[in-house]
Amino acid sequence: MHDRIRHSGLLEKRMSPEAAAALIKPGMTVAMSGFTGAGYPKAVPQALAAQVETATAAGTDFKIRILTGASTAPELDGVLAKAGGMELRLPYMSDPALRKRINDGEIEYMDIHLSHVAQHTWFGFYGDINVAIIEVVGIREDGSLIPSSSVGNNKTWLDMADAVIIEVNSQQSAGLEGMHDVYYGTALPPFRQPIMLTEPEDRIGQPYLDVDINKIIAVVETDAPDRLSAFAEPDATSNQIADHLLDFLDGEIKSGRMTDKLLPLQSGVGNIANAVLAGLSRGGYRGLKAYTEVIQDGMLGLIKDGTIEFASATSFSLSEAGIAEFNRHVDFYRSRIVLRTQEISNHPELIRRLGCVALNGMIEADIYGNVNSTNVVGSHVMNGIGGSGDFARNGFLSVFMSPSVAKEGRISGIVPFASHVDHTEHDTMLLITERGFADLRGLSPKQRARLITEKLAHPDYKPMLEDYFTRALRDSYGKHTPHLMGEALSWHQRYIETGDMRL
Ligand code: COA
């Protein structure tokens, strides 16, 4: 392990996870590493959860505010949520125990565009950061840190926190060293400068994280892998969605809007995005680039088979098999992947300059193209908006994909009015279900409604949508975006009452 901690002063600061966790007090704001289940601290949060449980059993309230890069894993979000130790959590999350507590109304959750989190912290919107807990691969002789399997907001957390706890994880491949590009050129307005990145592979920063070693109050040694669940195998539905995307992209190439190198791809989280990405290998493309947020198994496969030549991201999000594949061929992947801070991987200036093709999953879309990525039946949060808004608003193309129905057909993915809107009709260009794709570019709301219903809706729901639109055209208050206000959300209400939008 000592080859992982090469700074003698910091060797002296080693302590147990329990001793490090004891430095965290109720009411603190604690910023942690971790992004889509990668590079999160694994020992201190568990020790902290045990302390919360002991305090709670003794009748003392012990809650902290937790900021991360994005989702983490059961060893962080899961244990702290179950222990009742979270007052507030931001941003993206996906842990089932945390999701339950949030939806039970016990934890305040702030769902924020992932590119915004660092700058909002610098703006002072979230108050002081008392402690940062950051997982790293190692500590160098000069005290700088070798980042782990995600970078996320770690630069900001290390810069802004009053005190820092470092977890050095010997399970993370030493081969990660050199893969990162940490940009130190950000500033507060009005002193901001252009970010000089024009290609996904450009390096504009340094491979290591800087930290004021005087702020480090504990170094904890760990030896546990990132814990990620396997993705669902691509099924007929996700393969059909991938095929529709391939058809659409072929049309774009034929029309001359893109070359066969496409434009840098962004691929969102979840089973559908992962399967669609894997499906791209059927397109016969070679030498594509990705400027994205996470490297999922599907992306790793595309890099391996040469479909993608280079990928820029902020994090891995790999299954156990994906981690094994990465570790076996780390030298191959290190020359083809760079991991950046999430304020750069998701930066609007860069996404717009590069012209990213944003490919994200959705929960539902309405007939006018408003997209709900986050809230089932308008109120039950699933994961969060993640980076989908960063890419959809600023990309060359914004694509949202979903099966046309969920829950064995009891829910339609295409509804009269989205029950929660993350991406407005102004930000959505292409919607895809297994039924087909709807290219919304250049269409007015009424034209969109007809196309979305015709191309995307499941046969069980298509006549219902046609009926709604016909009556809305006739009876709505205005004829620009025809809606029946008393009925627009009735499908969701029906689901709450009957368990089926059709009944
Ligand atoms: N109503 C109710 N539940 C729905 C639904 C709907 N309209 N659409 C999907 N779901 C449920 C599915 O049934 C499934 O539930 P389960 O976990 O109980 O099986 C779950 O949502 C996931 O759906 P799935 O079809 O497997 O898609 P996915 O894994 O691709 O996830 C999102 C879809 C929308 C949840 C996911 O893409 C997401 O979190 N997006 C927001 C963040 C984002 O886009 N980030 C991108 C930048 S990295």
mmCIF file of N, CA and C in Angstrom, residues 38 42 47 86 180 200 209 255 265 291 341 357 389 493:
data_model
loop_
_atom_site.group_PDB
_atom_site.id
_atom_site.type_symbol
_atom_site.label_atom_id
_atom_site.label_comp_id
_atom_site.label_asym_id
_atom_site.label_seq_id
_atom_site.Cartn_x
_atom_site.Cartn_y
_atom_site.Cartn_z
ATOM 1 N N ALA A 38 -18.939 5.060 -9.503
ATOM 2 C CA ALA A 38 -17.497 4.870 -9.645
ATOM 3 C C ALA A 38 -16.742 5.908 -8.819
ATOM 4 N N LYS A 42 -15.514 4.426 0.098
ATOM 5 C CA LYS A 42 -16.201 3.168 0.424
ATOM 6 C C LYS A 42 -16.176 2.814 1.903
ATOM 7 N N ALA A 47 -18.619 3.752 8.003
ATOM 8 C CA ALA A 47 -18.328 3.991 9.419
ATOM 9 C C ALA A 47 -19.195 5.138 9.945
ATOM 10 N N MET A 86 -29.097 11.459 6.387
ATOM 11 C CA MET A 86 -29.054 12.510 5.357
ATOM 12 C C MET A 86 -30.163 13.515 5.554
ATOM 13 N N HIS A 180 -6.368 11.081 -16.557
ATOM 14 C CA HIS A 180 -7.235 12.201 -16.192
ATOM 15 C C HIS A 180 -6.704 13.522 -16.739
ATOM 16 N N PRO A 200 -12.455 16.333 -28.744
ATOM 17 C CA PRO A 200 -12.655 15.528 -27.531
ATOM 18 C C PRO A 200 -11.353 15.053 -26.891
ATOM 19 N N LEU A 209 -4.872 15.812 -9.197
ATOM 20 C CA LEU A 209 -5.651 16.773 -8.410
ATOM 21 C C LEU A 209 -4.728 17.443 -7.402
ATOM 22 N N SER A 255 -28.167 13.233 -46.220
ATOM 23 C CA SER A 255 -28.590 14.622 -46.468
ATOM 24 C C SER A 255 -27.414 15.594 -46.389
ATOM 25 N N LEU A 265 -20.328 11.828 -29.830
ATOM 26 C CA LEU A 265 -21.521 11.243 -29.217
ATOM 27 C C LEU A 265 -21.519 11.443 -27.712
ATOM 28 N N TYR A 291 -17.876 12.599 -26.735
ATOM 29 C CA TYR A 291 -17.660 13.621 -25.704
ATOM 30 C C TYR A 291 -18.858 13.480 -24.794
ATOM 31 N N THR A 341 -13.011 16.764 -15.194
ATOM 32 C CA THR A 341 -13.974 17.213 -14.186
ATOM 33 C C THR A 341 -15.349 17.338 -14.858
ATOM 34 N N VAL A 357 -23.866 14.916 -30.286
ATOM 35 C CA VAL A 357 -25.131 14.231 -30.529
ATOM 36 C C VAL A 357 -25.532 13.619 -29.193
ATOM 37 N N GLY A 389 -29.759 17.397 -19.506
ATOM 38 C CA GLY A 389 -30.090 18.776 -19.879
ATOM 39 C C GLY A 389 -28.883 19.524 -20.426
ATOM 40 N N GLN A 493 -53.585 10.515 -13.645
ATOM 41 C CA GLN A 493 -54.536 10.369 -12.540
ATOM 42 C C GLN A 493 -55.216 8.998 -12.620
#
